[in-house]
PDB file of C-alpha atoms in Angstrom:
ATOM      1  CA  UNK A   1     101.228  98.680 156.867  1.00  0.00           C
ATOM      2  CA  UNK A   2     104.058 100.544 155.523  1.00  0.00           C
ATOM      3  CA  UNK A   3     103.346 104.074 154.409  1.00  0.00           C
ATOM      4  CA  UNK A   4     106.053 104.967 152.014  1.00  0.00           C
ATOM      5  CA  UNK A   5     106.532 109.001 150.805  1.00  0.00           C
ATOM      6  CA  UNK A   6     107.280 109.377 147.227  1.00  0.00           C
ATOM      7  CA  UNK A   7     109.764 111.913 145.922  1.00  0.00           C
ATOM      8  CA  UNK A   8     109.426 112.139 142.208  1.00  0.00           C
ATOM      9  CA  UNK A   9     112.338 113.625 140.873  1.00  0.00           C
ATOM     10  CA  UNK A  10     112.338 115.711 137.391  1.00  0.00           C
ATOM     11  CA  UNK A  11     115.351 117.815 136.643  1.00  0.00           C
ATOM     12  CA  UNK A  12     116.496 117.705 140.095  1.00  0.00           C
ATOM     13  CA  UNK A  13     113.246 119.024 141.621  1.00  0.00           C
ATOM     14  CA  UNK A  14     110.695 116.963 143.885  1.00  0.00           C
ATOM     15  CA  UNK A  15     107.495 117.044 141.705  1.00  0.00           C
ATOM     16  CA  UNK A  16     104.298 115.202 141.395  1.00  0.00           C
ATOM     17  CA  UNK A  17     102.655 114.277 138.002  1.00  0.00           C
ATOM     18  CA  UNK A  18      99.213 113.747 137.055  1.00  0.00           C
ATOM     19  CA  UNK A  19      98.827 110.169 135.500  1.00  0.00           C
ATOM     20  CA  UNK A  20     102.553 110.147 134.333  1.00  0.00           C
ATOM     21  CA  UNK A  21     102.360 113.109 132.299  1.00  0.00           C
ATOM     22  CA  UNK A  22     105.532 115.207 132.436  1.00  0.00           C
ATOM     23  CA  UNK A  23     103.934 118.299 131.133  1.00  0.00           C
ATOM     24  CA  UNK A  24     101.448 118.179 134.110  1.00  0.00           C
ATOM     25  CA  UNK A  25     103.840 118.514 136.971  1.00  0.00           C
ATOM     26  CA  UNK A  26     103.559 120.347 140.194  1.00  0.00           C
ATOM     27  CA  UNK A  27     106.740 121.371 141.922  1.00  0.00           C
ATOM     28  CA  UNK A  28     106.734 120.889 145.495  1.00  0.00           C
ATOM     29  CA  UNK A  29     110.491 121.312 146.611  1.00  0.00           C
ATOM     30  CA  UNK A  30     113.640 122.250 144.965  1.00  0.00           C
ATOM     31  CA  UNK A  31     115.745 120.498 147.631  1.00  0.00           C
ATOM     32  CA  UNK A  32     114.645 116.830 147.470  1.00  0.00           C
ATOM     33  CA  UNK A  33     117.190 116.036 150.040  1.00  0.00           C
ATOM     34  CA  UNK A  34     115.491 118.206 152.470  1.00  0.00           C
ATOM     35  CA  UNK A  35     112.285 116.820 151.691  1.00  0.00           C
ATOM     36  CA  UNK A  36     113.655 113.395 152.325  1.00  0.00           C
ATOM     37  CA  UNK A  37     114.879 114.490 155.673  1.00  0.00           C
ATOM     38  CA  UNK A  38     111.313 116.192 156.350  1.00  0.00           C
ATOM     39  CA  UNK A  39     109.643 112.648 155.787  1.00  0.00           C
ATOM     40  CA  UNK A  40     111.943 110.856 158.046  1.00  0.00           C
ATOM     41  CA  UNK A  41     111.529 113.302 160.781  1.00  0.00           C
ATOM     42  CA  UNK A  42     107.660 112.763 160.381  1.00  0.00           C
ATOM     43  CA  UNK A  43     108.139 109.083 160.915  1.00  0.00           C
ATOM     44  CA  UNK A  44     108.718 107.413 157.367  1.00  0.00           C
ATOM     45  CA  UNK A  45     110.423 104.158 157.654  1.00  0.00           C
ATOM     46  CA  UNK A  46     110.995 103.910 154.027  1.00  0.00           C
ATOM     47  CA  UNK A  47     111.106 106.093 150.810  1.00  0.00           C
ATOM     48  CA  UNK A  48     110.243 105.802 147.274  1.00  0.00           C
ATOM     49  CA  UNK A  49     112.419 107.552 144.642  1.00  0.00           C
ATOM     50  CA  UNK A  50     111.400 107.959 141.094  1.00  0.00           C
ATOM     51  CA  UNK A  51     113.788 109.315 138.511  1.00  0.00           C
ATOM     52  CA  UNK A  52     111.137 110.509 136.122  1.00  0.00           C
ATOM     53  CA  UNK A  53     113.232 111.818 133.458  1.00  0.00           C
ATOM     54  CA  UNK A  54     115.307 108.520 133.739  1.00  0.00           C
ATOM     55  CA  UNK A  55     112.133 106.545 132.997  1.00  0.00           C
ATOM     56  CA  UNK A  56     111.521 108.323 129.756  1.00  0.00           C
ATOM     57  CA  UNK A  57     115.168 108.321 128.709  1.00  0.00           C
ATOM     58  CA  UNK A  58     115.788 104.807 129.736  1.00  0.00           C
ATOM     59  CA  UNK A  59     118.973 105.711 131.758  1.00  0.00           C
ATOM     60  CA  UNK A  60     119.743 107.728 134.926  1.00  0.00           C
ATOM     61  CA  UNK A  61     119.120 111.195 134.784  1.00  0.00           C
ATOM     62  CA  UNK A  62     118.570 112.591 138.439  1.00  0.00           C
ATOM     63  CA  UNK A  63     121.748 110.616 139.948  1.00  0.00           C
ATOM     64  CA  UNK A  64     123.172 113.661 141.768  1.00  0.00           C
ATOM     65  CA  UNK A  65     120.042 114.449 143.670  1.00  0.00           C
ATOM     66  CA  UNK A  66     119.377 110.674 144.225  1.00  0.00           C
ATOM     67  CA  UNK A  67     122.689 110.299 145.950  1.00  0.00           C
ATOM     68  CA  UNK A  68     122.311 113.507 147.890  1.00  0.00           C
ATOM     69  CA  UNK A  69     118.948 111.939 149.499  1.00  0.00           C
ATOM     70  CA  UNK A  70     120.930 108.853 150.084  1.00  0.00           C
ATOM     71  CA  UNK A  71     123.575 110.841 151.815  1.00  0.00           C
ATOM     72  CA  UNK A  72     121.157 112.641 154.061  1.00  0.00           C
ATOM     73  CA  UNK A  73     118.798 109.665 155.101  1.00  0.00           C
ATOM     74  CA  UNK A  74     120.238 106.425 153.536  1.00  0.00           C
ATOM     75  CA  UNK A  75     122.054 105.206 156.719  1.00  0.00           C
ATOM     76  CA  UNK A  76     118.835 105.684 158.778  1.00  0.00           C
ATOM     77  CA  UNK A  77     115.871 104.151 156.653  1.00  0.00           C
ATOM     78  CA  UNK A  78     115.513 102.000 153.499  1.00  0.00           C
ATOM     79  CA  UNK A  79     115.114 103.752 150.275  1.00  0.00           C
ATOM     80  CA  UNK A  80     113.936 102.289 147.028  1.00  0.00           C
ATOM     81  CA  UNK A  81     114.297 103.789 143.358  1.00  0.00           C
ATOM     82  CA  UNK A  82     112.886 103.232 139.992  1.00  0.00           C
ATOM     83  CA  UNK A  83     113.094 104.993 136.756  1.00  0.00           C
ATOM     84  CA  UNK A  84     115.721 104.458 134.005  1.00  0.00           C
ATOM     85  CA  UNK A  85     117.414 101.406 135.494  1.00  0.00           C
ATOM     86  CA  UNK A  86     118.529  99.160 132.564  1.00  0.00           C
ATOM     87  CA  UNK A  87     121.740  97.503 133.393  1.00  0.00           C
ATOM     88  CA  UNK A  88     123.632  95.609 136.241  1.00  0.00           C
ATOM     89  CA  UNK A  89     126.388  98.538 136.593  1.00  0.00           C
ATOM     90  CA  UNK A  90     123.535 101.142 137.403  1.00  0.00           C
ATOM     91  CA  UNK A  91     122.200  98.830 139.999  1.00  0.00           C
ATOM     92  CA  UNK A  92     125.565  98.198 141.599  1.00  0.00           C
ATOM     93  CA  UNK A  93     126.428 101.791 141.607  1.00  0.00           C
ATOM     94  CA  UNK A  94     123.228 102.800 143.314  1.00  0.00           C
ATOM     95  CA  UNK A  95     123.468 100.080 145.903  1.00  0.00           C
ATOM     96  CA  UNK A  96     126.930 100.791 146.714  1.00  0.00           C
ATOM     97  CA  UNK A  97     125.637 104.527 147.320  1.00  0.00           C
ATOM     98  CA  UNK A  98     123.521 103.287 149.950  1.00  0.00           C
ATOM     99  CA  UNK A  99     120.090 102.456 148.037  1.00  0.00           C
ATOM    100  CA  UNK A 100     118.371  99.310 149.596  1.00  0.00           C
ATOM    101  CA  UNK A 101     116.100  98.450 146.849  1.00  0.00           C
ATOM    102  CA  UNK A 102     116.052  98.959 143.020  1.00  0.00           C
ATOM    103  CA  UNK A 103     112.634  99.105 141.271  1.00  0.00           C
ATOM    104  CA  UNK A 104     112.826  97.628 137.685  1.00  0.00           C
ATOM    105  CA  UNK A 105     109.826  98.354 135.451  1.00  0.00           C
ATOM    106  CA  UNK A 106     110.119  98.602 131.795  1.00  0.00           C
ATOM    107  CA  UNK A 107     113.185  96.638 131.496  1.00  0.00           C
ATOM    108  CA  UNK A 108     111.404  93.919 133.666  1.00  0.00           C
ATOM    109  CA  UNK A 109     108.876  93.393 130.727  1.00  0.00           C
ATOM    110  CA  UNK A 110     110.958  94.179 127.832  1.00  0.00           C
ATOM    111  CA  UNK A 111     113.968  92.256 128.881  1.00  0.00           C
ATOM    112  CA  UNK A 112     113.134  89.574 131.491  1.00  0.00           C
ATOM    113  CA  UNK A 113     116.624  88.117 131.044  1.00  0.00           C
ATOM    114  CA  UNK A 114     117.949  91.119 132.525  1.00  0.00           C
ATOM    115  CA  UNK A 115     115.734  90.976 135.665  1.00  0.00           C
ATOM    116  CA  UNK A 116     116.559  87.366 136.137  1.00  0.00           C
ATOM    117  CA  UNK A 117     120.401  88.264 136.095  1.00  0.00           C
ATOM    118  CA  UNK A 118     119.491  91.053 138.531  1.00  0.00           C
ATOM    119  CA  UNK A 119     117.897  88.844 141.065  1.00  0.00           C
ATOM    120  CA  UNK A 120     120.602  86.581 140.723  1.00  0.00           C
ATOM    121  CA  UNK A 121     123.538  89.060 141.347  1.00  0.00           C
ATOM    122  CA  UNK A 122     121.530  91.210 143.624  1.00  0.00           C
ATOM    123  CA  UNK A 123     119.292  88.922 145.666  1.00  0.00           C
ATOM    124  CA  UNK A 124     117.181  90.578 148.085  1.00  0.00           C
ATOM    125  CA  UNK A 125     117.480  94.118 146.544  1.00  0.00           C
ATOM    126  CA  UNK A 126     115.141  93.938 143.452  1.00  0.00           C
ATOM    127  CA  UNK A 127     111.758  95.118 143.363  1.00  0.00           C
ATOM    128  CA  UNK A 128     109.434  95.006 140.185  1.00  0.00           C
ATOM    129  CA  UNK A 129     107.146  97.879 139.555  1.00  0.00           C
ATOM    130  CA  UNK A 130     104.101  96.862 137.493  1.00  0.00           C
ATOM    131  CA  UNK A 131     102.235  99.820 136.133  1.00  0.00           C
ATOM    132  CA  UNK A 132      98.808  98.934 134.639  1.00  0.00           C
ATOM    133  CA  UNK A 133      95.472 100.130 133.384  1.00  0.00           C
ATOM    134  CA  UNK A 134      92.507  97.957 133.128  1.00  0.00           C
ATOM    135  CA  UNK A 135      94.673  94.879 134.008  1.00  0.00           C
ATOM    136  CA  UNK A 136      97.106  95.709 131.147  1.00  0.00           C
ATOM    137  CA  UNK A 137     100.781  96.530 131.894  1.00  0.00           C
ATOM    138  CA  UNK A 138     102.248  99.762 130.689  1.00  0.00           C
ATOM    139  CA  UNK A 139     105.676 100.513 129.897  1.00  0.00           C
ATOM    140  CA  UNK A 140     108.037 103.451 129.018  1.00  0.00           C
ATOM    141  CA  UNK A 141     106.905 105.719 131.580  1.00  0.00           C
ATOM    142  CA  UNK A 142     103.198 104.648 131.217  1.00  0.00           C
ATOM    143  CA  UNK A 143     103.222 105.650 127.476  1.00  0.00           C
ATOM    144  CA  UNK A 144     102.699 102.304 126.177  1.00  0.00           C
ATOM    145  CA  UNK A 145     100.202  99.587 126.785  1.00  0.00           C
ATOM    146  CA  UNK A 146     101.309  96.096 126.476  1.00  0.00           C
ATOM    147  CA  UNK A 147      98.948  93.039 126.017  1.00  0.00           C
ATOM    148  CA  UNK A 148     100.434  91.523 129.174  1.00  0.00           C
ATOM    149  CA  UNK A 149      98.359  90.771 132.191  1.00  0.00           C
ATOM    150  CA  UNK A 150      99.388  92.079 135.463  1.00  0.00           C
ATOM    151  CA  UNK A 151      98.757  88.669 137.388  1.00  0.00           C
ATOM    152  CA  UNK A 152     100.573  86.421 134.682  1.00  0.00           C
ATOM    153  CA  UNK A 153     103.572  88.771 135.002  1.00  0.00           C
ATOM    154  CA  UNK A 154     103.597  89.089 138.623  1.00  0.00           C
ATOM    155  CA  UNK A 155     103.703  85.233 139.056  1.00  0.00           C
ATOM    156  CA  UNK A 156     106.507  84.934 136.297  1.00  0.00           C
ATOM    157  CA  UNK A 157     108.778  87.555 138.157  1.00  0.00           C
ATOM    158  CA  UNK A 158     107.949  86.201 141.555  1.00  0.00           C
ATOM    159  CA  UNK A 159     109.621  82.777 140.303  1.00  0.00           C
ATOM    160  CA  UNK A 160     112.558  84.927 139.358  1.00  0.00           C
ATOM    161  CA  UNK A 161     113.034  85.756 142.968  1.00  0.00           C
ATOM    162  CA  UNK A 162     112.095  89.409 143.040  1.00  0.00           C
ATOM    163  CA  UNK A 163     111.572  90.734 146.666  1.00  0.00           C
ATOM    164  CA  UNK A 164     108.253  92.480 146.089  1.00  0.00           C
ATOM    165  CA  UNK A 165     106.008  94.153 143.444  1.00  0.00           C
ATOM    166  CA  UNK A 166     104.828  97.884 143.485  1.00  0.00           C
ATOM    167  CA  UNK A 167     101.518  97.866 141.660  1.00  0.00           C
ATOM    168  CA  UNK A 168     100.386 101.130 140.310  1.00  0.00           C
ATOM    169  CA  UNK A 169      96.793 101.744 138.894  1.00  0.00           C
ATOM    170  CA  UNK A 170      98.040 104.514 136.146  1.00  0.00           C
ATOM    171  CA  UNK A 171      94.453 105.588 135.577  1.00  0.00           C
ATOM    172  CA  UNK A 172      94.432 106.892 139.513  1.00  0.00           C
ATOM    173  CA  UNK A 173      97.835 108.081 140.126  1.00  0.00           C
ATOM    174  CA  UNK A 174      98.140 111.845 141.055  1.00  0.00           C
ATOM    175  CA  UNK A 175      94.290 112.058 140.909  1.00  0.00           C
ATOM    176  CA  UNK A 176      93.429 111.527 144.437  1.00  0.00           C
ATOM    177  CA  UNK A 177      90.552 109.305 143.178  1.00  0.00           C
ATOM    178  CA  UNK A 178      91.406 106.179 145.841  1.00  0.00           C
ATOM    179  CA  UNK A 179      93.528 103.234 145.712  1.00  0.00           C
ATOM    180  CA  UNK A 180      92.209 100.334 143.359  1.00  0.00           C
ATOM    181  CA  UNK A 181      91.821  98.045 146.162  1.00  0.00           C
ATOM    182  CA  UNK A 182      90.172  95.453 144.152  1.00  0.00           C
ATOM    183  CA  UNK A 183      92.900  95.135 141.665  1.00  0.00           C
ATOM    184  CA  UNK A 184      95.482  95.244 144.363  1.00  0.00           C
ATOM    185  CA  UNK A 185      94.052  92.626 146.181  1.00  0.00           C
ATOM    186  CA  UNK A 186      93.600  90.317 143.300  1.00  0.00           C
ATOM    187  CA  UNK A 187      97.424  90.717 142.357  1.00  0.00           C
ATOM    188  CA  UNK A 188      98.341  89.859 146.266  1.00  0.00           C
ATOM    189  CA  UNK A 189      96.149  86.851 146.325  1.00  0.00           C
ATOM    190  CA  UNK A 190      97.889  85.361 143.397  1.00  0.00           C
ATOM    191  CA  UNK A 191     101.225  85.879 144.874  1.00  0.00           C
ATOM    192  CA  UNK A 192     103.287  84.719 147.889  1.00  0.00           C
ATOM    193  CA  UNK A 193     105.612  87.828 147.667  1.00  0.00           C
ATOM    194  CA  UNK A 194     104.613  91.125 149.197  1.00  0.00           C
ATOM    195  CA  UNK A 195     102.707  93.712 146.907  1.00  0.00           C
ATOM    196  CA  UNK A 196     102.946  97.474 147.700  1.00  0.00           C
ATOM    197  CA  UNK A 197      99.884  99.562 146.613  1.00  0.00           C
ATOM    198  CA  UNK A 198     100.291 102.677 144.458  1.00  0.00           C
ATOM    199  CA  UNK A 199      98.099 105.369 142.724  1.00  0.00           C
ATOM    200  CA  UNK A 200      95.419 107.332 143.867  1.00  0.00           C
ATOM    201  CA  UNK A 201      95.731 107.457 147.537  1.00  0.00           C
ATOM    202  CA  UNK A 202      93.540 110.187 148.616  1.00  0.00           C
ATOM    203  CA  UNK A 203      92.470 110.027 152.378  1.00  0.00           C
ATOM    204  CA  UNK A 204      92.543 108.084 155.707  1.00  0.00           C
ATOM    205  CA  UNK A 205      89.737 106.087 154.488  1.00  0.00           C
ATOM    206  CA  UNK A 206      92.162 104.385 151.890  1.00  0.00           C
ATOM    207  CA  UNK A 207      94.616 103.591 154.455  1.00  0.00           C
ATOM    208  CA  UNK A 208      91.986 101.822 156.685  1.00  0.00           C
ATOM    209  CA  UNK A 209      90.510 100.184 153.580  1.00  0.00           C
ATOM    210  CA  UNK A 210      94.353  98.786 152.774  1.00  0.00           C
ATOM    211  CA  UNK A 211      94.793  97.883 156.262  1.00  0.00           C
ATOM    212  CA  UNK A 212      91.614  95.804 156.298  1.00  0.00           C
ATOM    213  CA  UNK A 213      93.218  93.700 153.477  1.00  0.00           C
ATOM    214  CA  UNK A 214      96.854  93.634 154.736  1.00  0.00           C
ATOM    215  CA  UNK A 215      96.516  89.842 155.506  1.00  0.00           C
ATOM    216  CA  UNK A 216      96.208  89.320 151.500  1.00  0.00           C
ATOM    217  CA  UNK A 217      99.808  90.110 151.377  1.00  0.00           C
ATOM    218  CA  UNK A 218      99.723  93.909 150.981  1.00  0.00           C
ATOM    219  CA  UNK A 219     102.293  95.317 153.131  1.00  0.00           C
ATOM    220  CA  UNK A 220     102.834  98.964 152.139  1.00  0.00           C
ATOM    221  CA  UNK A 221     101.518 101.974 150.076  1.00  0.00           C
ATOM    222  CA  UNK A 222     103.198 104.780 147.996  1.00  0.00           C
ATOM    223  CA  UNK A 223     101.986 108.114 149.223  1.00  0.00           C
ATOM    224  CA  UNK A 224     102.139 110.948 146.657  1.00  0.00           C
ATOM    225  CA  UNK A 225     100.134 113.934 146.155  1.00  0.00           C
ATOM    226  CA  UNK A 226      97.894 113.436 148.990  1.00  0.00           C
ATOM    227  CA  UNK A 227     100.648 113.798 151.653  1.00  0.00           C
ATOM    228  CA  UNK A 228     102.051 116.891 149.636  1.00  0.00           C
ATOM    229  CA  UNK A 229      98.938 119.021 149.369  1.00  0.00           C
ATOM    230  CA  UNK A 230      97.717 118.277 152.874  1.00  0.00           C
ATOM    231  CA  UNK A 231      94.650 115.853 152.088  1.00  0.00           C
ATOM    232  CA  UNK A 232      96.506 113.295 154.188  1.00  0.00           C
ATOM    233  CA  UNK A 233      98.420 114.044 157.200  1.00  0.00           C
ATOM    234  CA  UNK A 234     101.376 111.387 156.842  1.00  0.00           C
ATOM    235  CA  UNK A 235     102.350 111.128 160.465  1.00  0.00           C
ATOM    236  CA  UNK A 236      98.651 110.673 161.666  1.00  0.00           C
ATOM    237  CA  UNK A 237      98.171 108.159 158.743  1.00  0.00           C
ATOM    238  CA  UNK A 238     101.104 105.895 159.741  1.00  0.00           C
ATOM    239  CA  UNK A 239     100.171 105.934 163.334  1.00  0.00           C
ATOM    240  CA  UNK A 240      96.531 104.907 162.340  1.00  0.00           C
ATOM    241  CA  UNK A 241      98.136 102.099 160.329  1.00  0.00           C
ATOM    242  CA  UNK A 242     100.157 101.117 163.107  1.00  0.00           C
ATOM    243  CA  UNK A 243      97.043 101.214 165.331  1.00  0.00           C
ATOM    244  CA  UNK A 244      94.879  98.903 163.150  1.00  0.00           C
ATOM    245  CA  UNK A 245      97.651  96.281 162.428  1.00  0.00           C
ATOM    246  CA  UNK A 246     100.509  96.738 164.732  1.00  0.00           C
TER     247      UNK A 246
END
């Protein structure tokens, strides 16, 4: 089980939001590259970046900060990025800068042809982000709920050749209310590609619960507010996950 620290970028600052609300942000660092370095030094083997401004604008907005992070740690660990990625040129630019995985969310739902093209052009580098509430997929920085069911879209995108799916329960994100294990397992069981859990991680108990269902196809979890405010010791949690599942 891979624990993946999140670095959410708003106006070039490292922040955390509550349920995706840009007006409810907590600033944790004014130096995202230094924050990335600190997680790597604590044993992170992958980082999860989100361009929050980009997610709402539909185009990259924190590219300079992202490239500083890649320059700092991109040669040492895998880095994945989502938020505002809507065209192949943007994907190529980020991959050339050292990014390992691009996460396509809203554009995958609204423009599946783009996702197919991305998987064809950049096979092995494309992850889909499915953000959902009560089983329905949300888009546009979580501001719009669609009629799409998570499992149906997951199967469709798997057929396109995506590397994995990041599944976020947006009702729990930033709330420290615990991972939605049941919904995450339901998606993972329906797919053959890995699922990365996200939204609500709060304690070591969540890590242990995820490790217990890792064999269902859940191979990672995004760590956000819990590791920033001290609810969860990242290094200890990754060590416990390694102990449980190797």
